[in-house]
Coordinates of C-alpha atoms in Angstrom, one line a residue:
Chain Y
M1 CA -0.1 17.6 -19.5
D2 CA -3.8 16.6 -19.5
F3 CA -5.7 15.6 -16.4
L4 CA -8.5 13.2 -17.3
R5 CA -11.3 12.6 -14.8
P6 CA -13.6 9.8 -15.9
T7 CA -16.5 9.1 -13.6
T8 CA -17.5 5.7 -14.9
W9 CA -15.6 2.6 -16.0
E10 CA -16.8 3.0 -19.6
E11 CA -15.5 6.6 -19.7
A12 CA -12.2 5.4 -18.2
L13 CA -11.8 2.7 -20.9
A14 CA -12.7 5.3 -23.6
A15 CA -10.1 7.7 -22.2
K16 CA -7.4 5.0 -22.2
A17 CA -8.3 3.9 -25.7
D18 CA -8.2 7.5 -27.0
Q19 CA -5.0 8.4 -25.1
P20 CA -3.0 5.2 -24.6
E21 CA 0.0 7.2 -23.4
S22 CA -2.0 8.5 -20.4
V23 CA -0.9 7.2 -17.0
P24 CA -3.6 5.8 -14.7
I25 CA -3.4 7.2 -11.2
Q26 CA -5.1 5.7 -8.2
G27 CA -3.5 6.4 -4.8
G28 CA -0.6 8.3 -6.4
T29 CA 1.9 6.7 -4.1
D30 CA 4.1 5.6 -7.1
V31 CA 3.0 7.9 -9.9
M32 CA 3.3 11.2 -7.9
V33 CA 6.8 10.3 -6.6
E34 CA 8.0 10.1 -10.2
I35 CA 6.3 13.4 -11.1
N36 CA 7.5 15.2 -8.0
F37 CA 11.1 14.1 -8.8
D38 CA 10.7 14.8 -12.5
V39 CA 11.6 11.2 -13.3
R40 CA 8.7 11.1 -15.8
R41 CA 6.3 13.6 -17.1
P42 CA 3.4 11.7 -18.7
P43 CA 1.4 13.5 -21.4
A44 CA -1.7 12.8 -19.4
L45 CA -2.8 11.6 -16.0
L46 CA -5.9 9.4 -16.0
D47 CA -7.4 9.8 -12.5
L48 CA -9.5 6.7 -11.6
N49 CA -10.6 7.9 -8.1
Q50 CA -14.0 8.9 -9.3
V51 CA -14.8 5.5 -10.7
A52 CA -16.6 4.3 -7.6
E53 CA -17.0 0.6 -8.5
L54 CA -13.2 0.2 -8.4
R55 CA -13.2 0.8 -4.7
E56 CA -15.5 -2.2 -4.0
W57 CA -14.7 -5.8 -3.3
S58 CA -17.1 -8.8 -3.4
M59 CA -17.2 -12.6 -3.4
T60 CA -18.2 -13.6 -6.9
G61 CA -18.3 -17.1 -8.3
G62 CA -16.3 -18.5 -5.4
L63 CA -13.5 -15.9 -5.8
C64 CA -12.8 -12.8 -4.0
R65 CA -12.9 -9.9 -6.5
V66 CA -10.9 -6.9 -5.3
G67 CA -11.4 -3.7 -7.2
A68 CA -8.3 -2.0 -8.5
G69 CA -9.0 1.0 -6.3
V70 CA -9.4 -0.8 -3.0
P71 CA -6.7 0.6 -0.7
Y72 CA -4.4 -1.6 1.4
A73 CA -6.0 -0.3 4.6
V74 CA -9.3 -1.9 3.4
V75 CA -7.6 -5.1 2.5
V76 CA -6.1 -5.2 6.0
D77 CA -9.3 -4.4 7.8
E78 CA -11.8 -6.4 5.7
L79 CA -10.0 -9.2 3.8
G80 CA -7.9 -10.9 6.5
G81 CA -10.3 -13.8 6.6
P82 CA -10.6 -14.8 2.9
L83 CA -7.2 -13.4 1.9
P84 CA -4.8 -13.7 4.9
G85 CA -1.6 -13.7 2.8
L86 CA -2.6 -10.5 0.9
A87 CA -3.8 -8.9 4.1
Q88 CA -0.5 -9.6 5.9
A89 CA 1.5 -8.2 3.0
S90 CA -0.7 -5.2 2.8
R91 CA 0.0 -4.4 6.5
T92 CA 3.7 -4.2 5.7
V93 CA 3.2 -1.6 3.0
G94 CA 4.6 1.9 3.8
S95 CA 2.9 3.8 6.5
P96 CA -0.7 4.2 7.5
Q97 CA -0.9 7.2 5.2
I98 CA 0.4 5.2 2.3
R99 CA -1.9 2.2 3.1
N100 CA -4.8 4.6 3.1
R101 CA -4.1 5.6 -0.5
G102 CA -2.1 2.8 -2.2
T103 CA -3.9 0.0 -3.9
V104 CA -3.3 -3.5 -5.1
G105 CA -4.4 -2.4 -8.5
G106 CA -1.7 0.3 -8.5
N107 CA 0.9 -2.2 -7.3
L108 CA 0.0 -4.4 -10.3
G109 CA 0.1 -1.4 -12.7
A110 CA 3.6 -0.4 -11.4
A111 CA 4.8 -4.1 -11.6
S112 CA 7.8 -3.4 -9.5
P113 CA 9.6 -6.6 -8.5
A114 CA 9.5 -5.3 -5.0
G115 CA 5.7 -4.7 -4.8
D116 CA 4.5 -6.3 -1.6
S117 CA 1.2 -7.6 -3.0
H118 CA 2.7 -9.7 -5.8
P119 CA 4.1 -12.7 -3.8
P120 CA 0.8 -13.5 -2.0
L121 CA -1.1 -13.1 -5.3
L122 CA 1.2 -15.6 -6.9
A123 CA 1.0 -18.0 -4.0
A124 CA -2.8 -17.9 -3.9
G125 CA -3.2 -18.3 -7.7
A126 CA -4.8 -15.0 -8.4
A127 CA -5.8 -13.6 -11.8
V128 CA -5.8 -10.0 -12.9
E129 CA -9.0 -8.7 -14.7
V130 CA -8.0 -6.2 -17.4
E131 CA -10.2 -4.6 -20.0
S132 CA -10.0 -2.5 -23.1
R133 CA -12.7 -0.7 -25.0
E134 CA -11.8 -2.5 -28.2
R135 CA -11.2 -6.1 -27.1
G136 CA -13.2 -6.4 -23.8
V137 CA -12.1 -8.3 -20.7
R138 CA -9.0 -10.5 -20.4
M139 CA -8.2 -12.6 -17.3
I140 CA -4.4 -12.8 -16.8
P141 CA -3.1 -15.3 -14.3
A142 CA -0.7 -13.5 -11.9
A143 CA 2.1 -15.8 -12.9
E144 CA 1.8 -14.5 -16.5
F145 CA 1.2 -10.9 -15.6
Y146 CA 4.7 -9.8 -14.7
R147 CA 7.0 -9.5 -17.7
G148 CA 10.1 -7.6 -16.6
V149 CA 11.2 -4.9 -14.2
K150 CA 8.2 -2.6 -14.1
R151 CA 6.8 -4.3 -17.2
S152 CA 3.5 -6.2 -17.2
A153 CA 1.2 -8.0 -19.7
L154 CA -1.1 -4.9 -19.7
E155 CA -1.6 -3.5 -23.2
P156 CA -1.4 0.3 -23.7
D157 CA -5.2 0.6 -24.1
E158 CA -6.0 -1.6 -21.2
L159 CA -6.8 -0.8 -17.6
I160 CA -6.7 -3.1 -14.5
R161 CA -10.2 -3.5 -13.2
A162 CA -9.8 -6.0 -10.4
V163 CA -7.9 -8.9 -9.1
H164 CA -9.6 -12.2 -8.5
V165 CA -8.2 -14.2 -5.7
P166 CA -9.3 -17.7 -4.5
P167 CA -10.2 -17.4 -0.8
A168 CA -7.8 -19.3 1.4
T169 CA -8.5 -22.9 2.1
G170 CA -5.4 -23.3 4.3
P171 CA -2.8 -21.2 6.1
Q172 CA -1.1 -18.4 4.3
Y173 CA 2.0 -16.4 5.4
F174 CA 3.9 -13.4 4.0
S175 CA 7.3 -12.5 5.3
K176 CA 9.6 -9.7 4.3
V177 CA 13.2 -8.6 5.0
G178 CA 13.8 -4.9 5.6
T179 CA 16.2 -2.7 7.4
R180 CA 13.6 -1.6 9.9
N181 CA 10.1 -2.6 11.0
A182 CA 8.2 0.1 9.1
M183 CA 8.4 2.0 5.9
V184 CA 10.7 -0.3 4.0
I185 CA 10.8 -1.4 0.4
A186 CA 11.5 -5.2 0.7
V187 CA 15.1 -6.4 0.5
C188 CA 13.3 -9.6 -0.4
S189 CA 10.0 -11.2 0.5
F190 CA 8.2 -14.5 0.3
A191 CA 4.6 -15.7 0.4
I192 CA 3.3 -19.2 0.9
A193 CA -0.2 -20.6 0.6
L194 CA -1.3 -24.1 1.6
H195 CA -4.1 -25.5 -0.6
P196 CA -4.9 -28.7 1.5
G197 CA -7.8 -29.7 -0.8
E198 CA -5.5 -29.9 -3.8
R199 CA -2.6 -31.2 -1.7
R200 CA -0.6 -28.3 -3.1
V201 CA 1.5 -25.4 -1.8
G202 CA 1.8 -22.1 -3.7
T203 CA 4.8 -19.8 -3.5
G204 CA 5.7 -16.2 -4.4
L205 CA 9.1 -14.5 -4.4
G206 CA 9.4 -10.7 -4.2
S207 CA 12.5 -8.5 -4.8
A208 CA 14.5 -11.5 -5.7
A209 CA 14.3 -11.6 -9.5
P210 CA 13.5 -9.2 -12.4
T211 CA 9.8 -10.1 -11.8
P212 CA 7.9 -11.5 -8.9
R213 CA 7.8 -15.2 -9.5
R214 CA 6.9 -18.6 -8.1
A215 CA 9.4 -21.2 -7.0
L216 CA 8.1 -24.0 -9.3
E217 CA 10.6 -26.7 -8.4
A218 CA 10.0 -26.1 -4.7
E219 CA 6.2 -26.4 -5.3
E220 CA 6.7 -29.6 -7.2
L221 CA 8.9 -31.0 -4.4
L222 CA 6.2 -30.5 -1.9
A223 CA 3.5 -31.8 -4.2
A224 CA 5.5 -35.0 -4.6
E225 CA 6.8 -35.6 -1.1
L226 CA 4.6 -33.8 1.5
D227 CA 2.6 -36.1 3.8
W228 CA -0.4 -33.9 4.7
E229 CA -1.2 -36.1 7.7
A230 CA 2.2 -35.9 9.4
P231 CA 4.6 -33.4 10.9
L232 CA 6.9 -31.6 8.5
T233 CA 10.3 -33.3 8.5
P234 CA 13.3 -30.8 8.9
A235 CA 15.0 -32.4 5.9
L236 CA 12.0 -31.6 3.6
A237 CA 11.7 -28.1 4.9
R238 CA 15.4 -27.5 4.3
R239 CA 15.2 -28.8 0.7
F240 CA 12.1 -26.6 0.1
G241 CA 14.1 -23.6 1.3
E242 CA 17.0 -24.6 -1.0
L243 CA 14.8 -24.9 -4.0
C244 CA 13.1 -21.6 -3.3
A245 CA 16.5 -19.9 -3.0
R246 CA 17.5 -21.5 -6.3
A247 CA 14.4 -19.9 -7.9
A248 CA 15.7 -16.5 -7.0
A249 CA 17.7 -14.5 -9.5
P250 CA 18.4 -11.3 -7.7
I251 CA 20.8 -8.4 -8.3
D252 CA 23.2 -6.5 -6.0
D253 CA 21.6 -3.1 -5.3
V254 CA 21.3 -0.4 -2.7
R255 CA 19.1 -2.5 -0.6
G256 CA 21.1 -5.8 -0.5
T257 CA 23.4 -8.0 -2.3
A258 CA 22.3 -10.8 -4.5
A259 CA 24.0 -13.4 -2.3
Y260 CA 22.2 -12.1 0.8
R261 CA 18.9 -12.2 -1.0
V262 CA 19.3 -15.8 -2.2
H263 CA 20.2 -16.8 1.4
A264 CA 17.3 -14.9 2.9
I265 CA 14.7 -16.3 0.5
G266 CA 15.8 -19.8 1.6
V267 CA 15.3 -18.9 5.2
L268 CA 12.0 -17.1 4.7
A269 CA 10.7 -20.1 2.7
R270 CA 11.7 -22.6 5.3
R271 CA 10.2 -20.5 8.2
T272 CA 6.9 -19.6 6.5
L273 CA 6.4 -23.3 5.5
A274 CA 7.0 -24.3 9.2
W275 CA 4.5 -21.6 10.4
A276 CA 1.9 -22.6 7.9
W277 CA 2.4 -26.3 8.6
N278 CA 2.0 -25.8 12.3
D279 CA -1.3 -24.0 11.7
H280 CA -2.4 -26.8 9.3
L281 CA -1.7 -29.5 11.9
E282 CA -3.4 -27.6 14.7
K283 CA -6.4 -27.2 12.6
R284 CA -6.5 -30.9 11.8
A285 CA -6.1 -31.8 15.5
A286 CA -8.9 -29.4 16.6
Chain L
M1 CA -6.8 23.8 -14.7
R2 CA -9.0 25.0 -11.9
V3 CA -9.4 23.0 -8.7
S4 CA -12.2 23.6 -6.2
F5 CA -12.5 21.8 -2.9
V6 CA -13.4 22.4 0.7
V7 CA -10.4 23.2 3.0
N8 CA -10.9 23.3 6.7
G9 CA -14.7 23.8 6.2
R10 CA -14.3 26.6 3.6
E11 CA -14.9 26.4 -0.2
E12 CA -11.6 27.2 -1.9
S13 CA -10.5 27.2 -5.5
A14 CA -7.2 27.5 -7.2
D15 CA -6.7 28.6 -10.8
D16 CA -3.9 27.8 -13.2
V17 CA -3.0 24.6 -11.4
W18 CA -0.5 22.5 -13.3
E19 CA -1.9 19.1 -13.9
G20 CA 1.1 17.3 -12.3
E21 CA 1.0 19.5 -9.2
S22 CA 0.4 18.0 -5.7
L23 CA -2.2 18.9 -3.2
L24 CA 0.7 19.9 -0.9
Y25 CA 1.8 22.5 -3.4
V26 CA -1.7 23.9 -3.8
L27 CA -2.2 24.2 -0.1
R28 CA 1.2 25.9 0.6
E29 CA 1.8 28.0 -2.5
R30 CA -1.7 28.8 -3.8
L31 CA -3.9 28.8 -0.7
G32 CA -1.4 30.2 1.8
L33 CA -1.6 27.2 4.2
P34 CA 2.0 26.5 5.1
G35 CA 1.2 24.2 8.1
S36 CA 1.7 21.0 6.0
K37 CA 5.4 20.8 5.5
N38 CA 7.3 19.9 2.3
A39 CA 10.2 17.7 3.0
C40 CA 10.6 14.5 1.0
E41 CA 7.9 14.6 -1.7
Q42 CA 7.9 10.8 -1.8
G43 CA 5.6 9.8 1.1
E44 CA 8.5 8.8 3.3
C45 CA 8.4 11.5 6.0
G46 CA 4.8 12.2 6.8
S47 CA 5.4 15.9 7.3
C48 CA 2.6 16.8 4.8
T49 CA 0.0 14.6 6.3
V50 CA -3.6 16.0 5.9
Y51 CA -7.0 14.5 6.1
L52 CA -8.6 13.8 2.7
D53 CA -12.3 13.1 3.2
G54 CA -11.5 12.2 6.8
V55 CA -8.6 9.9 6.0
P56 CA -5.0 10.8 6.7
V57 CA -2.8 10.9 3.5
C58 CA 0.4 12.4 2.3
A59 CA -0.6 15.6 0.5
C60 CA 2.6 15.3 -1.6
L61 CA 1.3 12.1 -3.2
V62 CA -2.2 13.4 -4.0
A63 CA -2.5 15.0 -7.5
A64 CA -4.2 18.4 -7.2
G65 CA -6.9 17.3 -9.7
Q66 CA -7.8 14.4 -7.5
V67 CA -9.2 16.6 -4.7
E68 CA -11.8 18.3 -6.9
G69 CA -15.0 18.5 -4.9
R70 CA -13.5 16.8 -1.9
R71 CA -12.8 17.8 1.7
V72 CA -9.4 18.5 3.1
R73 CA -8.5 19.2 6.7
T74 CA -5.0 20.4 7.5
V75 CA -3.2 21.0 10.8
E76 CA -4.5 24.6 10.6
G77 CA -8.1 23.2 10.7
L78 CA -7.7 21.2 14.0
A79 CA -7.7 24.2 16.4
E80 CA -11.0 26.0 17.0
G81 CA -10.0 29.7 16.8
D82 CA -7.4 30.2 19.5
R83 CA -8.3 27.0 21.3
L84 CA -5.8 24.3 20.4
D85 CA -6.8 20.7 19.9
P86 CA -5.8 18.5 22.8
V87 CA -3.2 16.8 20.6
Q88 CA -1.6 20.2 19.8
E89 CA -1.7 21.2 23.5
A90 CA -0.1 18.0 24.6
F91 CA 2.7 18.4 22.0
V92 CA 3.5 21.9 23.4
E93 CA 3.3 20.8 27.0
C94 CA 5.4 17.7 26.6
G95 CA 8.2 19.4 24.6
A96 CA 7.4 17.1 21.7
V97 CA 8.1 20.1 19.4
Q98 CA 11.7 20.9 18.8
C99 CA 12.5 22.3 15.4
G100 CA 8.8 21.9 14.6
F101 CA 9.1 20.7 11.1
C102 CA 7.6 17.2 11.5
T103 CA 5.1 18.4 14.1
P104 CA 2.1 19.3 11.9
G105 CA 2.2 15.9 10.2
L106 CA 2.6 14.1 13.5
I107 CA -0.3 16.0 15.0
V108 CA -2.7 15.2 12.2
Q109 CA -1.7 11.5 12.3
A110 CA -1.9 11.4 16.1
H111 CA -5.3 13.2 15.9
D112 CA -6.6 10.5 13.6
L113 CA -5.3 7.7 15.8
L114 CA -7.1 9.1 18.8
E115 CA -10.3 9.5 16.8
R116 CA -10.2 5.8 16.0
R117 CA -8.6 4.4 19.1
P118 CA -9.2 6.6 22.1
R119 CA -6.9 4.5 24.3
P120 CA -4.1 3.3 22.1
S121 CA -1.4 1.0 23.4
D122 CA 2.2 2.0 22.9
A123 CA 2.6 -0.4 20.1
E124 CA -0.5 1.1 18.4
I125 CA 1.0 4.6 18.8
R126 CA 4.3 3.5 17.3
E127 CA 2.6 1.8 14.4
A128 CA 0.3 4.8 13.7
L129 CA 3.3 7.2 13.7
A130 CA 5.7 4.9 11.8
G131 CA 5.4 7.0 8.7
N132 CA 6.3 10.3 10.4
L133 CA 10.0 11.1 10.7
C134 CA 11.4 13.3 13.4
R135 CA 15.2 14.1 13.4
C136 CA 15.2 16.1 16.7
T137 CA 13.3 14.7 19.6
G138 CA 13.9 11.0 19.3
Y139 CA 10.2 10.2 19.6
E140 CA 10.0 9.7 23.4
K141 CA 8.4 13.1 24.0
I142 CA 6.1 12.6 21.0
L143 CA 4.9 9.3 22.6
D144 CA 4.5 11.2 25.9
A145 CA 2.4 13.8 24.1
V146 CA 0.1 11.2 22.4
R147 CA -0.4 9.4 25.7
L148 CA -1.2 12.7 27.5
A149 CA -3.6 13.8 24.7
A150 CA -5.3 10.4 25.0
S151 CA -5.8 10.7 28.7
R152 CA -7.1 14.3 28.4
K153 CA -9.5 13.4 25.6
E154 CA -10.9 10.6 27.7
A155 CA -11.3 12.8 30.7
R156 CA -13.5 15.2 28.8

């Protein structure tokens, strides 16, 4: 096994181009588990920890650009204002030790359907900035990034550089079902983002299909029927929950049954919409 | 490969380190620092918690090569000679140590909490220690120990 230690982004891209089979490692919270348990022994590890720029975030061109090496702890501490959904989800990741090391970039790279950062990225309309030495930068919308269980649109010679997330213009919530309060992989999860300017609601489902995904029909329902000046009607909230549940395509596994997940997604969707809507109305009243 | 880093204030290096090896393995098996415990090797139990550049992490999830040139502080590095850190003292006094296996990780994590939040609420203590599993004491004495350490640190 090789251990590659680039110190600049250019060196990292060159290393990935020359050894596409190398596995990028950031916080190690996924990659090291697989190595410790001998699930996988990659020919090379590509350590990105020394590429300092990956640990930075900034507001660029009206978007919040979060470097692939920004740990969850920093998202929680510093990005709760512009990215409340992502910050809420980040706070539910593992333990403090894991949040100190794990990154949104690593979550994207692993592309697990259970990754906690995926639903809020989908709901907010994020895009993933990836780059290769040969073909340069590509921006991949989050909704097109996830391709299958632990498969993404990332090419073998590409690295994730950052994720670009529109700052919140309305309330956002993330909710997750687990068997205890801390240290759980989601049984299922749901994120919602209100975009009042566009009269649009974004959604994201986690652990409820082979990939994280949006509930498109549910979004269309709200785009057509939601009155942004008025209280949410229970009937509309219920239909929203039903359409979100219908967007789920889960499996039975050790964490929960498919039927339970479908049911729970409906409940999470209805509740998070109600929370977000209350915030929206309060803000209008203020 | 060779890995050189600072452990508890001392320059150390380890040779013939396998590239997939964890920091935990290097500490325990190559540098003779068995304080950090090896239990789950997947970041679930917190028994191997150490400071990496001042931030608590699971040593089992840090690749050895990633600590090149960096600073690590283990539970062995919290005491000053024979004088225990207040968190260590409080764990002993409160009976928060039973089999002792989870203790080093809990102590490092509690130490970090009190550095950042000198007067933590119970909810903050519980959240800070959520990634450290104990199968003996049932956590009540651990909570007592953290509260005691906090009050002592403040009195100093």
